[in-house]
mmCIF file of C-alpha atoms in Angstrom:
data_model
loop_
_atom_site.group_PDB
_atom_site.id
_atom_site.type_symbol
_atom_site.label_atom_id
_atom_site.label_comp_id
_atom_site.label_asym_id
_atom_site.label_seq_id
_atom_site.Cartn_x
_atom_site.Cartn_y
_atom_site.Cartn_z
ATOM 1 C CA MET A 1 55.857 -2.818 1.035
ATOM 2 C CA ALA A 2 53.235 -5.197 2.195
ATOM 3 C CA ARG A 3 49.642 -4.432 1.327
ATOM 4 C CA THR A 4 46.976 -4.560 4.074
ATOM 5 C CA THR A 5 43.690 -6.290 3.513
ATOM 6 C CA PRO A 6 40.746 -4.102 4.208
ATOM 7 C CA ALA A 7 37.924 -5.346 6.534
ATOM 8 C CA ALA A 8 34.977 -6.886 4.926
ATOM 9 C CA ARG A 9 32.070 -4.492 4.432
ATOM 10 C CA SER A 10 28.645 -5.295 5.813
ATOM 11 C CA VAL A 11 25.984 -6.602 3.440
ATOM 12 C CA VAL A 12 22.304 -6.362 3.856
ATOM 13 C CA PHE A 13 19.263 -7.952 2.177
ATOM 14 C CA ALA A 14 17.069 -4.970 1.360
ATOM 15 C CA ASP A 15 14.001 -6.574 -0.403
ATOM 16 C CA GLY A 16 12.902 -9.815 -2.035
ATOM 17 C CA VAL A 17 10.038 -10.800 -4.317
ATOM 18 C CA ARG A 18 8.821 -13.888 -6.224
ATOM 19 C CA THR A 19 6.243 -14.682 -8.823
ATOM 20 C CA PRO A 20 3.300 -16.976 -7.868
ATOM 21 C CA PHE A 21 4.568 -20.461 -8.204
ATOM 22 C CA GLY A 22 2.686 -22.674 -10.787
ATOM 23 C CA LYS A 23 2.394 -26.325 -11.654
ATOM 24 C CA ALA A 24 4.891 -27.411 -14.262
ATOM 25 C CA ARG A 25 2.271 -28.840 -16.519
ATOM 26 C CA PRO A 26 0.763 -27.955 -19.833
ATOM 27 C CA ASP A 27 -2.169 -26.582 -17.972
ATOM 28 C CA GLY A 28 -0.077 -24.848 -15.335
ATOM 29 C CA LEU A 29 -0.211 -21.197 -14.462
ATOM 30 C CA HIS A 30 2.916 -20.261 -16.379
ATOM 31 C CA ALA A 31 2.765 -22.923 -19.074
ATOM 32 C CA GLU A 32 2.677 -20.357 -21.846
ATOM 33 C CA THR A 33 4.876 -17.716 -20.187
ATOM 34 C CA ARG A 34 8.604 -17.434 -20.934
ATOM 35 C CA ALA A 35 10.988 -18.138 -18.080
ATOM 36 C CA ASP A 36 13.005 -15.029 -18.632
ATOM 37 C CA ASP A 37 9.773 -12.881 -18.499
ATOM 38 C CA LEU A 38 9.181 -14.296 -14.983
ATOM 39 C CA VAL A 39 12.592 -13.023 -13.904
ATOM 40 C CA VAL A 40 11.989 -9.653 -15.536
ATOM 41 C CA ALA A 41 8.682 -9.277 -13.626
ATOM 42 C CA CYS A 42 10.605 -9.816 -10.367
ATOM 43 C CA LEU A 43 13.413 -7.337 -11.345
ATOM 44 C CA ARG A 44 10.907 -4.674 -12.300
ATOM 45 C CA GLU A 45 8.955 -5.154 -9.123
ATOM 46 C CA LEU A 46 12.120 -4.734 -7.001
ATOM 47 C CA LEU A 47 12.807 -1.357 -8.770
ATOM 48 C CA ARG A 48 9.065 -0.186 -8.374
ATOM 49 C CA ARG A 49 9.022 -1.106 -4.708
ATOM 50 C CA ASN A 50 12.283 0.789 -4.043
ATOM 51 C CA PRO A 51 11.813 4.069 -5.915
ATOM 52 C CA SER A 52 14.765 5.735 -4.051
ATOM 53 C CA LEU A 53 17.183 3.298 -5.817
ATOM 54 C CA PRO A 54 18.306 4.908 -9.140
ATOM 55 C CA PRO A 55 18.477 2.106 -11.728
ATOM 56 C CA GLU A 56 22.093 3.122 -12.598
ATOM 57 C CA ARG A 57 23.138 2.316 -9.037
ATOM 58 C CA VAL A 58 22.498 -1.304 -9.719
ATOM 59 C CA GLU A 59 26.028 -2.592 -10.541
ATOM 60 C CA GLU A 60 25.414 -6.275 -11.160
ATOM 61 C CA VAL A 61 22.549 -8.689 -11.935
ATOM 62 C CA ALA A 62 23.094 -12.405 -11.182
ATOM 63 C CA ILE A 63 20.351 -14.886 -12.054
ATOM 64 C CA ALA A 64 20.433 -18.582 -11.659
ATOM 65 C CA ALA A 65 18.811 -21.418 -13.589
ATOM 66 C CA ALA A 66 19.589 -25.284 -13.417
ATOM 67 C CA THR A 67 18.774 -25.603 -17.107
ATOM 68 C CA GLN A 68 20.458 -22.826 -19.025
ATOM 69 C CA SER A 69 19.039 -23.195 -22.507
ATOM 70 C CA GLY A 70 16.114 -21.821 -24.440
ATOM 71 C CA ASP A 71 14.259 -19.176 -22.518
ATOM 72 C CA GLN A 72 16.574 -19.813 -19.599
ATOM 73 C CA GLY A 73 19.793 -19.195 -21.562
ATOM 74 C CA LEU A 74 21.532 -16.254 -23.235
ATOM 75 C CA VAL A 75 23.515 -15.056 -20.106
ATOM 76 C CA LEU A 76 20.350 -14.861 -18.017
ATOM 77 C CA GLY A 77 21.430 -12.130 -15.715
ATOM 78 C CA ARG A 78 22.527 -9.816 -18.450
ATOM 79 C CA SER A 79 19.624 -10.460 -20.753
ATOM 80 C CA ALA A 80 17.007 -10.080 -17.933
ATOM 81 C CA ALA A 81 18.651 -6.787 -16.897
ATOM 82 C CA LEU A 82 18.260 -5.404 -20.417
ATOM 83 C CA LEU A 83 14.686 -6.720 -20.707
ATOM 84 C CA ALA A 84 13.804 -5.196 -17.290
ATOM 85 C CA GLY A 85 14.894 -1.736 -18.464
ATOM 86 C CA LEU A 86 18.097 -1.328 -16.545
ATOM 87 C CA PRO A 87 20.788 0.791 -18.157
ATOM 88 C CA VAL A 88 22.823 -0.806 -20.904
ATOM 89 C CA THR A 89 25.807 -0.186 -18.654
ATOM 90 C CA THR A 90 24.466 -2.722 -16.008
ATOM 91 C CA PRO A 91 26.424 -6.004 -16.332
ATOM 92 C CA GLY A 92 24.948 -9.489 -15.521
ATOM 93 C CA TYR A 93 25.783 -13.114 -15.461
ATOM 94 C CA ALA A 94 24.142 -16.553 -15.049
ATOM 95 C CA VAL A 95 24.706 -18.924 -12.136
ATOM 96 C CA ASP A 96 24.293 -22.703 -11.877
ATOM 97 C CA ARG A 97 24.389 -24.589 -8.614
ATOM 98 C CA TRP A 98 21.218 -26.515 -9.304
ATOM 99 C CA CYS A 99 18.784 -26.043 -6.438
ATOM 100 C CA ALA A 100 21.077 -23.588 -4.614
ATOM 101 C CA GLY A 101 21.371 -21.373 -7.799
ATOM 102 C CA ALA A 102 19.639 -18.243 -6.336
ATOM 103 C CA MET A 103 21.417 -18.823 -3.006
ATOM 104 C CA THR A 104 24.751 -18.749 -4.882
ATOM 105 C CA ALA A 105 23.699 -15.788 -6.859
ATOM 106 C CA VAL A 106 23.061 -13.846 -3.544
ATOM 107 C CA THR A 107 26.262 -15.083 -1.823
ATOM 108 C CA THR A 108 28.482 -14.408 -4.792
ATOM 109 C CA THR A 109 27.146 -10.842 -5.267
ATOM 110 C CA ALA A 110 27.281 -10.316 -1.491
ATOM 111 C CA ALA A 111 30.954 -11.393 -1.498
ATOM 112 C CA SER A 112 31.622 -8.829 -4.239
ATOM 113 C CA ILE A 113 29.998 -6.269 -2.190
ATOM 114 C CA ALA A 114 31.905 -7.244 0.990
ATOM 115 C CA VAL A 115 35.233 -6.773 -0.739
ATOM 116 C CA GLY A 116 34.318 -3.410 -2.314
ATOM 117 C CA ALA A 117 33.862 -4.534 -5.903
ATOM 118 C CA LEU A 118 30.400 -3.113 -6.013
ATOM 119 C CA ASP A 119 27.708 -1.606 -3.834
ATOM 120 C CA VAL A 120 24.326 -2.689 -5.069
ATOM 121 C CA ALA A 121 23.180 -5.883 -6.863
ATOM 122 C CA LEU A 122 20.026 -7.782 -7.878
ATOM 123 C CA ALA A 123 20.206 -11.551 -7.457
ATOM 124 C CA GLY A 124 17.646 -14.375 -8.018
ATOM 125 C CA GLY A 125 16.790 -17.417 -9.990
ATOM 126 C CA VAL A 126 14.158 -19.077 -12.147
ATOM 127 C CA GLU A 127 13.127 -22.501 -13.158
ATOM 128 C CA HIS A 128 10.376 -23.229 -15.679
ATOM 129 C CA MET A 129 10.215 -26.961 -15.127
ATOM 130 C CA GLY A 130 7.330 -27.159 -17.569
ATOM 131 C CA HIS A 131 9.603 -25.945 -20.322
ATOM 132 C CA HIS A 132 12.743 -27.588 -18.940
ATOM 133 C CA PRO A 133 12.164 -30.837 -17.133
ATOM 134 C CA LEU A 134 14.790 -31.808 -14.584
ATOM 135 C CA GLY A 135 17.656 -33.411 -16.356
ATOM 136 C CA GLN A 136 16.589 -32.309 -19.895
ATOM 137 C CA GLY A 137 19.579 -32.145 -22.237
ATOM 138 C CA LEU A 138 22.012 -33.576 -19.660
ATOM 139 C CA ASP A 139 24.694 -35.810 -20.873
ATOM 140 C CA PRO A 140 26.558 -37.252 -17.779
ATOM 141 C CA ASN A 141 30.123 -38.362 -18.403
ATOM 142 C CA PRO A 142 30.052 -42.215 -18.633
ATOM 143 C CA ARG A 143 32.988 -42.276 -16.243
ATOM 144 C CA PHE A 144 30.617 -41.434 -13.383
ATOM 145 C CA LEU A 145 29.253 -45.014 -13.655
ATOM 146 C CA THR A 146 32.055 -46.943 -15.318
ATOM 147 C CA GLU A 147 34.548 -45.793 -12.665
ATOM 148 C CA ARG A 148 31.923 -45.975 -9.939
ATOM 149 C CA ILE A 149 32.484 -42.329 -9.044
ATOM 150 C CA VAL A 150 28.685 -42.309 -8.169
ATOM 151 C CA SER A 151 25.952 -44.929 -8.191
ATOM 152 C CA PRO A 152 23.175 -44.712 -10.797
ATOM 153 C CA ASP A 153 20.769 -43.624 -8.026
ATOM 154 C CA ALA A 154 22.816 -40.344 -7.490
ATOM 155 C CA LEU A 155 21.465 -38.899 -10.546
ATOM 156 C CA ASP A 156 17.900 -39.533 -9.517
ATOM 157 C CA MET A 157 16.855 -37.114 -6.765
ATOM 158 C CA GLY A 158 13.837 -39.216 -5.595
ATOM 159 C CA ARG A 159 16.167 -42.236 -5.105
ATOM 160 C CA THR A 160 18.601 -40.137 -3.012
ATOM 161 C CA ALA A 161 15.696 -39.395 -0.785
ATOM 162 C CA GLU A 162 14.889 -43.062 -0.568
ATOM 163 C CA ALA A 163 18.545 -43.678 0.383
ATOM 164 C CA LEU A 164 18.092 -41.401 3.423
ATOM 165 C CA HIS A 165 15.167 -43.445 4.555
ATOM 166 C CA ASP A 166 17.410 -46.597 4.102
ATOM 167 C CA ARG A 167 20.369 -45.119 6.074
ATOM 168 C CA PHE A 168 18.424 -43.709 8.963
ATOM 169 C CA PRO A 169 15.617 -46.124 10.036
ATOM 170 C CA ALA A 170 14.179 -43.551 12.440
ATOM 171 C CA LEU A 171 13.286 -41.539 9.423
ATOM 172 C CA THR A 172 10.032 -43.359 8.849
ATOM 173 C CA LYS A 173 7.487 -42.783 6.053
ATOM 174 C CA ARG A 174 4.951 -41.926 8.843
ATOM 175 C CA ARG A 175 7.211 -39.123 10.000
ATOM 176 C CA ALA A 176 7.713 -37.828 6.545
ATOM 177 C CA ASP A 177 3.903 -37.811 5.917
ATOM 178 C CA GLU A 178 3.298 -36.027 9.199
ATOM 179 C CA TYR A 179 5.930 -33.338 8.412
ATOM 180 C CA ALA A 180 4.378 -32.916 4.923
ATOM 181 C CA ALA A 181 0.821 -32.522 6.200
ATOM 182 C CA ALA A 182 2.173 -29.892 8.771
ATOM 183 C CA SER A 183 3.889 -27.967 5.975
ATOM 184 C CA GLN A 184 0.610 -27.759 4.110
ATOM 185 C CA ARG A 185 -1.324 -26.534 7.221
ATOM 186 C CA LYS A 186 1.411 -23.919 7.980
ATOM 187 C CA PHE A 187 1.308 -22.581 4.428
ATOM 188 C CA ALA A 188 -2.499 -22.410 4.415
ATOM 189 C CA ARG A 189 -2.369 -20.523 7.712
ATOM 190 C CA ALA A 190 0.351 -18.147 6.395
ATOM 191 C CA VAL A 191 -1.655 -17.423 3.263
ATOM 192 C CA ALA A 192 -4.869 -16.680 5.391
ATOM 193 C CA ASP A 193 -2.841 -14.390 7.672
ATOM 194 C CA GLY A 194 -1.600 -12.324 4.720
ATOM 195 C CA LYS A 195 2.048 -13.328 5.202
ATOM 196 C CA VAL A 196 2.669 -14.704 1.702
ATOM 197 C CA GLY A 197 0.810 -12.489 -0.726
ATOM 198 C CA ALA A 198 2.801 -9.346 0.126
ATOM 199 C CA ASP A 199 5.911 -10.806 -1.490
ATOM 200 C CA LEU A 200 4.232 -11.993 -4.707
ATOM 201 C CA VAL A 201 4.677 -10.194 -8.036
ATOM 202 C CA PRO A 202 1.472 -10.237 -10.068
ATOM 203 C CA VAL A 203 2.366 -11.695 -13.470
ATOM 204 C CA ALA A 204 0.419 -11.503 -16.723
ATOM 205 C CA VAL A 205 -0.150 -15.059 -18.045
ATOM 206 C CA ALA A 206 -1.401 -16.117 -21.457
ATOM 207 C CA SER A 207 -3.380 -19.101 -22.357
ATOM 208 C CA SER A 208 -4.261 -20.211 -25.947
ATOM 209 C CA GLU A 209 -7.604 -21.420 -24.636
ATOM 210 C CA LYS A 210 -8.455 -18.852 -21.919
ATOM 211 C CA GLY A 211 -6.713 -15.786 -23.182
ATOM 212 C CA TRP A 212 -4.804 -13.372 -21.003
ATOM 213 C CA GLY A 213 -5.009 -13.357 -17.199
ATOM 214 C CA LEU A 214 -3.182 -12.256 -14.095
ATOM 215 C CA ALA A 215 -1.416 -14.696 -11.744
ATOM 216 C CA THR A 216 -1.595 -13.403 -8.262
ATOM 217 C CA ALA A 217 -1.486 -16.567 -6.038
ATOM 218 C CA ASP A 218 0.351 -19.853 -5.890
ATOM 219 C CA GLU A 219 -1.419 -22.916 -7.340
ATOM 220 C CA LEU A 220 0.409 -25.888 -5.859
ATOM 221 C CA ALA A 221 -0.753 -26.098 -2.303
ATOM 222 C CA ARG A 222 -3.099 -28.773 -1.164
ATOM 223 C CA PRO A 223 -4.808 -27.341 1.910
ATOM 224 C CA GLY A 224 -6.585 -29.897 4.033
ATOM 225 C CA THR A 225 -3.986 -32.587 3.316
ATOM 226 C CA THR A 226 -4.132 -35.291 6.074
ATOM 227 C CA VAL A 227 -1.675 -37.862 7.017
ATOM 228 C CA GLU A 228 -4.262 -40.465 6.328
ATOM 229 C CA ALA A 229 -4.633 -39.161 2.730
ATOM 230 C CA LEU A 230 -0.913 -39.369 2.286
ATOM 231 C CA ALA A 231 -0.512 -42.915 3.525
ATOM 232 C CA ASP A 232 -1.669 -44.679 0.385
ATOM 233 C CA LEU A 233 -0.001 -42.628 -2.240
ATOM 234 C CA ARG A 234 2.174 -44.584 -4.666
ATOM 235 C CA THR A 235 6.002 -44.588 -4.282
ATOM 236 C CA PRO A 236 7.268 -43.796 -7.805
ATOM 237 C CA PHE A 237 10.991 -44.127 -7.164
ATOM 238 C CA ARG A 238 10.860 -47.643 -5.591
ATOM 239 C CA PRO A 239 8.250 -50.325 -5.119
ATOM 240 C CA HIS A 240 7.169 -50.162 -1.490
ATOM 241 C CA GLY A 241 9.273 -47.129 -1.008
ATOM 242 C CA ARG A 242 8.596 -44.169 1.264
ATOM 243 C CA VAL A 243 8.887 -41.122 -0.914
ATOM 244 C CA THR A 244 5.670 -39.960 -2.549
ATOM 245 C CA ALA A 245 4.223 -36.993 -4.339
ATOM 246 C CA GLY A 246 2.711 -35.979 -0.971
ATOM 247 C CA ASN A 247 6.009 -35.775 1.057
ATOM 248 C CA ALA A 248 8.131 -34.228 -1.725
ATOM 249 C CA SER A 249 8.182 -30.866 -3.432
ATOM 250 C CA PRO A 250 6.103 -30.747 -6.634
ATOM 251 C CA LEU A 251 7.474 -29.856 -10.074
ATOM 252 C CA THR A 252 7.194 -25.989 -10.213
ATOM 253 C CA ASP A 253 7.490 -23.043 -12.462
ATOM 254 C CA GLY A 254 8.597 -19.740 -10.903
ATOM 255 C CA ALA A 255 11.109 -17.019 -10.375
ATOM 256 C CA THR A 256 12.559 -14.975 -7.501
ATOM 257 C CA ALA A 257 14.813 -11.875 -7.056
ATOM 258 C CA CYS A 258 16.227 -9.816 -4.302
ATOM 259 C CA LEU A 259 18.102 -6.601 -3.671
ATOM 260 C CA VAL A 260 21.406 -6.638 -1.745
ATOM 261 C CA ALA A 261 23.606 -3.851 -0.834
ATOM 262 C CA GLU A 262 26.464 -2.532 1.224
ATOM 263 C CA GLU A 263 24.873 -1.438 4.488
ATOM 264 C CA GLY A 264 25.984 2.157 4.413
ATOM 265 C CA THR A 265 24.862 2.490 0.761
ATOM 266 C CA ALA A 266 21.505 1.036 1.656
ATOM 267 C CA ALA A 267 21.144 3.711 4.275
ATOM 268 C CA GLU A 268 22.328 6.471 1.958
ATOM 269 C CA LEU A 269 19.728 5.393 -0.685
ATOM 270 C CA GLY A 270 16.925 5.030 1.860
ATOM 271 C CA LEU A 271 16.685 1.205 1.426
ATOM 272 C CA GLN A 272 15.486 -0.867 4.289
ATOM 273 C CA ALA A 273 18.067 -3.341 5.895
ATOM 274 C CA ARG A 274 15.727 -6.378 6.364
ATOM 275 C CA MET A 275 18.629 -8.792 7.187
ATOM 276 C CA ARG A 276 22.356 -8.451 7.575
ATOM 277 C CA LEU A 277 24.599 -11.245 6.176
ATOM 278 C CA VAL A 278 26.639 -12.991 8.822
ATOM 279 C CA GLY A 279 28.241 -15.739 6.726
ATOM 280 C CA PHE A 280 27.687 -18.621 4.420
ATOM 281 C CA ALA A 281 29.110 -21.995 3.445
ATOM 282 C CA TYR A 282 28.806 -24.717 0.875
ATOM 283 C CA ALA A 283 29.811 -28.340 1.402
ATOM 284 C CA GLY A 284 29.912 -31.590 -0.486
ATOM 285 C CA VAL A 285 28.451 -35.020 0.465
ATOM 286 C CA GLU A 286 28.091 -38.345 -1.190
ATOM 287 C CA PRO A 287 25.817 -37.755 -4.271
ATOM 288 C CA GLU A 288 23.832 -40.779 -3.289
ATOM 289 C CA VAL A 289 22.623 -39.006 -0.199
ATOM 290 C CA MET A 290 22.562 -35.435 -1.436
ATOM 291 C CA GLY A 291 19.842 -34.577 1.110
ATOM 292 C CA LEU A 292 22.540 -34.634 3.893
ATOM 293 C CA GLY A 293 24.266 -31.625 2.225
ATOM 294 C CA PRO A 294 22.882 -28.863 4.483
ATOM 295 C CA ILE A 295 24.311 -30.607 7.600
ATOM 296 C CA PRO A 296 27.997 -29.990 6.946
ATOM 297 C CA SER A 297 27.286 -26.697 5.210
ATOM 298 C CA THR A 298 25.459 -25.476 8.419
ATOM 299 C CA GLU A 299 28.190 -26.778 10.649
ATOM 300 C CA LYS A 300 30.827 -25.002 8.536
ATOM 301 C CA ALA A 301 28.848 -21.765 8.355
ATOM 302 C CA LEU A 302 28.167 -21.704 12.151
ATOM 303 C CA ALA A 303 31.874 -22.402 12.914
ATOM 304 C CA ARG A 304 33.033 -19.575 10.728
ATOM 305 C CA ALA A 305 30.597 -17.254 12.299
ATOM 306 C CA GLY A 306 31.527 -18.269 15.757
ATOM 307 C CA LEU A 307 27.962 -19.472 16.561
ATOM 308 C CA THR A 308 26.150 -22.635 17.526
ATOM 309 C CA ILE A 309 22.962 -24.065 16.410
ATOM 310 C CA ASP A 310 21.395 -22.863 19.635
ATOM 311 C CA ASP A 311 22.010 -19.330 18.584
ATOM 312 C CA ILE A 312 19.645 -19.820 15.607
ATOM 313 C CA GLY A 313 16.176 -18.620 16.301
ATOM 314 C CA LEU A 314 14.524 -19.178 12.993
ATOM 315 C CA PHE A 315 15.183 -21.710 10.217
ATOM 316 C CA GLU A 316 14.083 -21.621 6.576
ATOM 317 C CA LEU A 317 14.913 -25.079 5.180
ATOM 318 C CA ASN A 318 14.089 -26.047 1.650
ATOM 319 C CA GLU A 319 11.691 -28.898 1.588
ATOM 320 C CA ALA A 320 12.918 -30.773 -1.427
ATOM 321 C CA PHE A 321 11.756 -33.932 0.368
ATOM 322 C CA ALA A 322 10.432 -34.215 3.827
ATOM 323 C CA VAL A 323 12.961 -36.893 4.701
ATOM 324 C CA GLN A 324 15.631 -34.463 3.820
ATOM 325 C CA VAL A 325 14.584 -31.884 6.373
ATOM 326 C CA LEU A 326 14.101 -34.513 8.962
ATOM 327 C CA SER A 327 17.595 -35.661 8.530
ATOM 328 C CA PHE A 328 18.765 -32.113 9.254
ATOM 329 C CA LEU A 329 16.503 -31.774 12.278
ATOM 330 C CA ASP A 330 17.606 -35.184 13.827
ATOM 331 C CA HIS A 331 21.274 -34.343 13.380
ATOM 332 C CA PHE A 332 20.938 -31.027 15.283
ATOM 333 C CA GLY A 333 18.551 -32.347 17.890
ATOM 334 C CA ILE A 334 15.511 -30.329 16.758
ATOM 335 C CA ALA A 335 11.968 -31.605 17.054
ATOM 336 C CA ASP A 336 10.015 -32.298 13.900
ATOM 337 C CA ASP A 337 7.395 -29.678 15.025
ATOM 338 C CA ASP A 338 9.705 -27.074 16.279
ATOM 339 C CA GLU A 339 8.045 -23.620 15.779
ATOM 340 C CA ARG A 340 11.310 -22.084 14.590
ATOM 341 C CA VAL A 341 11.331 -24.202 11.438
ATOM 342 C CA ASN A 342 9.500 -23.049 8.384
ATOM 343 C CA PRO A 343 6.783 -21.019 10.131
ATOM 344 C CA TYR A 344 5.077 -20.365 6.828
ATOM 345 C CA GLY A 345 5.396 -23.966 5.520
ATOM 346 C CA GLY A 346 7.791 -24.950 2.922
ATOM 347 C CA ALA A 347 8.395 -26.218 -0.702
ATOM 348 C CA ILE A 348 6.165 -29.304 -0.078
ATOM 349 C CA ALA A 349 3.239 -26.942 -0.079
ATOM 350 C CA ILE A 350 4.710 -23.829 -1.935
ATOM 351 C CA GLY A 351 6.700 -25.581 -4.671
ATOM 352 C CA HIS A 352 10.394 -25.761 -5.569
ATOM 353 C CA PRO A 353 11.430 -24.160 -8.860
ATOM 354 C CA LEU A 354 14.927 -25.467 -8.476
ATOM 355 C CA ALA A 355 17.373 -22.499 -8.876
ATOM 356 C CA ALA A 356 14.773 -20.006 -7.687
ATOM 357 C CA SER A 357 14.089 -21.334 -4.221
ATOM 358 C CA GLY A 358 17.061 -19.898 -2.290
ATOM 359 C CA VAL A 359 15.723 -16.355 -2.536
ATOM 360 C CA ARG A 360 12.194 -17.603 -1.601
ATOM 361 C CA LEU A 361 13.698 -18.867 1.667
ATOM 362 C CA MET A 362 15.416 -15.485 2.350
ATOM 363 C CA THR A 363 12.423 -13.447 1.581
ATOM 364 C CA GLN A 364 10.326 -15.401 4.088
ATOM 365 C CA LEU A 365 13.015 -15.231 6.706
ATOM 366 C CA ALA A 366 13.217 -11.380 6.354
ATOM 367 C CA ARG A 367 9.486 -11.175 7.020
ATOM 368 C CA GLN A 368 9.710 -13.490 10.025
ATOM 369 C CA PHE A 369 12.533 -11.395 11.478
ATOM 370 C CA ALA A 370 10.205 -8.371 11.536
ATOM 371 C CA GLU A 371 7.608 -10.496 13.453
ATOM 372 C CA HIS A 372 10.170 -11.781 15.910
ATOM 373 C CA PRO A 373 12.476 -9.001 17.110
ATOM 374 C CA GLU A 374 13.480 -11.322 20.018
ATOM 375 C CA VAL A 375 15.367 -13.578 17.458
ATOM 376 C CA ARG A 376 18.807 -12.352 16.635
ATOM 377 C CA TYR A 377 20.003 -14.973 14.087
ATOM 378 C CA GLY A 378 18.351 -17.102 11.476
ATOM 379 C CA LEU A 379 19.462 -19.267 8.614
ATOM 380 C CA THR A 380 18.424 -20.524 5.210
ATOM 381 C CA ALA A 381 19.717 -23.865 4.066
ATOM 382 C CA MET A 382 19.113 -26.310 1.225
ATOM 383 C CA CYS A 383 20.362 -29.528 -0.383
ATOM 384 C CA VAL A 384 21.744 -29.566 -3.873
ATOM 385 C CA GLY A 385 21.705 -32.228 -6.478
ATOM 386 C CA LEU A 386 24.928 -34.213 -7.056
ATOM 387 C CA GLY A 387 25.749 -34.019 -3.341
ATOM 388 C CA GLN A 388 26.033 -30.482 -1.978
ATOM 389 C CA GLY A 389 24.450 -28.273 0.668
ATOM 390 C CA GLY A 390 24.330 -24.487 1.190
ATOM 391 C CA THR A 391 23.716 -22.409 4.262
ATOM 392 C CA VAL A 392 23.475 -18.732 4.854
ATOM 393 C CA ILE A 393 23.317 -17.165 8.289
ATOM 394 C CA TRP A 394 21.561 -13.834 8.786
ATOM 395 C CA GLU A 395 21.237 -11.284 11.594
ATOM 396 C CA ASN A 396 17.908 -9.627 12.425
ATOM 397 C CA PRO A 397 18.108 -5.787 12.342
ATOM 398 C CA HIS A 398 15.028 -5.604 14.634
ATOM 399 C CA HIS A 399 17.008 -7.273 17.550
ATOM 400 C CA ALA A 400 18.099 -5.049 20.394
ATOM 401 C CA ALA A 401 21.768 -6.073 20.039
ATOM 402 C CA TYR A 402 21.906 -5.115 16.268
ATOM 403 C CA GLU A 403 24.491 -2.316 15.559
ATOM 404 C CA PRO A 404 24.101 -0.885 12.088
ATOM 405 C CA THR A 405 26.989 0.100 9.992
ATOM 406 C CA THR A 406 26.257 3.609 8.797
ATOM 407 C CA ALA A 407 29.424 4.651 6.833
ATOM 408 C CA SER A 408 28.675 5.345 3.210
ATOM 409 C CA ALA A 409 30.243 3.361 0.477
ATOM 410 C CA GLY A 410 32.798 6.094 -0.254
ATOM 411 C CA GLU A 411 33.860 6.341 3.411
ATOM 412 C CA ALA A 412 34.177 2.554 3.716
ATOM 413 C CA ARG A 413 36.612 2.322 0.790
#
């Protein structure tokens, strides 16, 4: 007798938090704080903010890191769950898709929820780039180069950004600098308006020189940045290049985490449905131009959802490099200064702790949905080292056309 496949269950994003993001330097905010402790702070904060969620109802913890060693190793999801005080019966695992690690942690746990394997999960990511510099400990297979599978530039993210400038002459340094300065302005405005601090988890930090302190704000932004100030910055990836420290995301320490659940279970537990997952997709591109990755992943996600780019009312795009975002905008015919794009600024100002950033995008989009009930759909997207892109499409529960799924988990199965 043939078995029927049950319909996928609805998955919602119930809450998201992050630590303040710090400079990945010996004098940075989190220089003497362990990476796993940053994750634990996020998990504990999610449980504190959602007291109606019994800890034993959390059925999975997925935490991403691009470098899974030292204080970012030891099956990070499981070890962080134990350190956060979740029951010993709560399983967990680690995820690695470089920059899209936290995004993948969310979509993987969401997929498990959609097929009925679990009802509630915590997902997120961490990158302590001060403890684990990008590429530390990597041993790329020599066949990559000897068999010309990729060029040497493919393993240097800055050079892949320069390659986008080469491939698309319309993506000038001036445009990149203008976009970067705008990101700084938008972030400064969002901070002043109280749209950033509400999602930050205060973190106790130690300093051998200053003693103990409490991190309550990001430290990477450069408010007041002007295009003129960016114009003369050196181009470290190529002489007379176009990528600078001013139009790229800085090296960052930080962590993120979010709570995802089956929609009926969320209602049963009194959790807020801040976004509903519509669909997601990942795609591969030439590693030498990894910044193009979000273009095919977005096209794939839109096609699967039966939507077009015109249906998207808010975009949260990871600003690994300004030129990478500009390539996405040009492809889809979106203006550089479109108000739908990164309303709170992006990683150029906030920072990009690699595997953590995907949930930061989601948390900001959820807050923007509440501010814009007229917007039905939004998306989060990012490029990924070694030539990938990831896109997640979300629906706004505040929109008039939103129809909640109220069946409990037991009834849905």
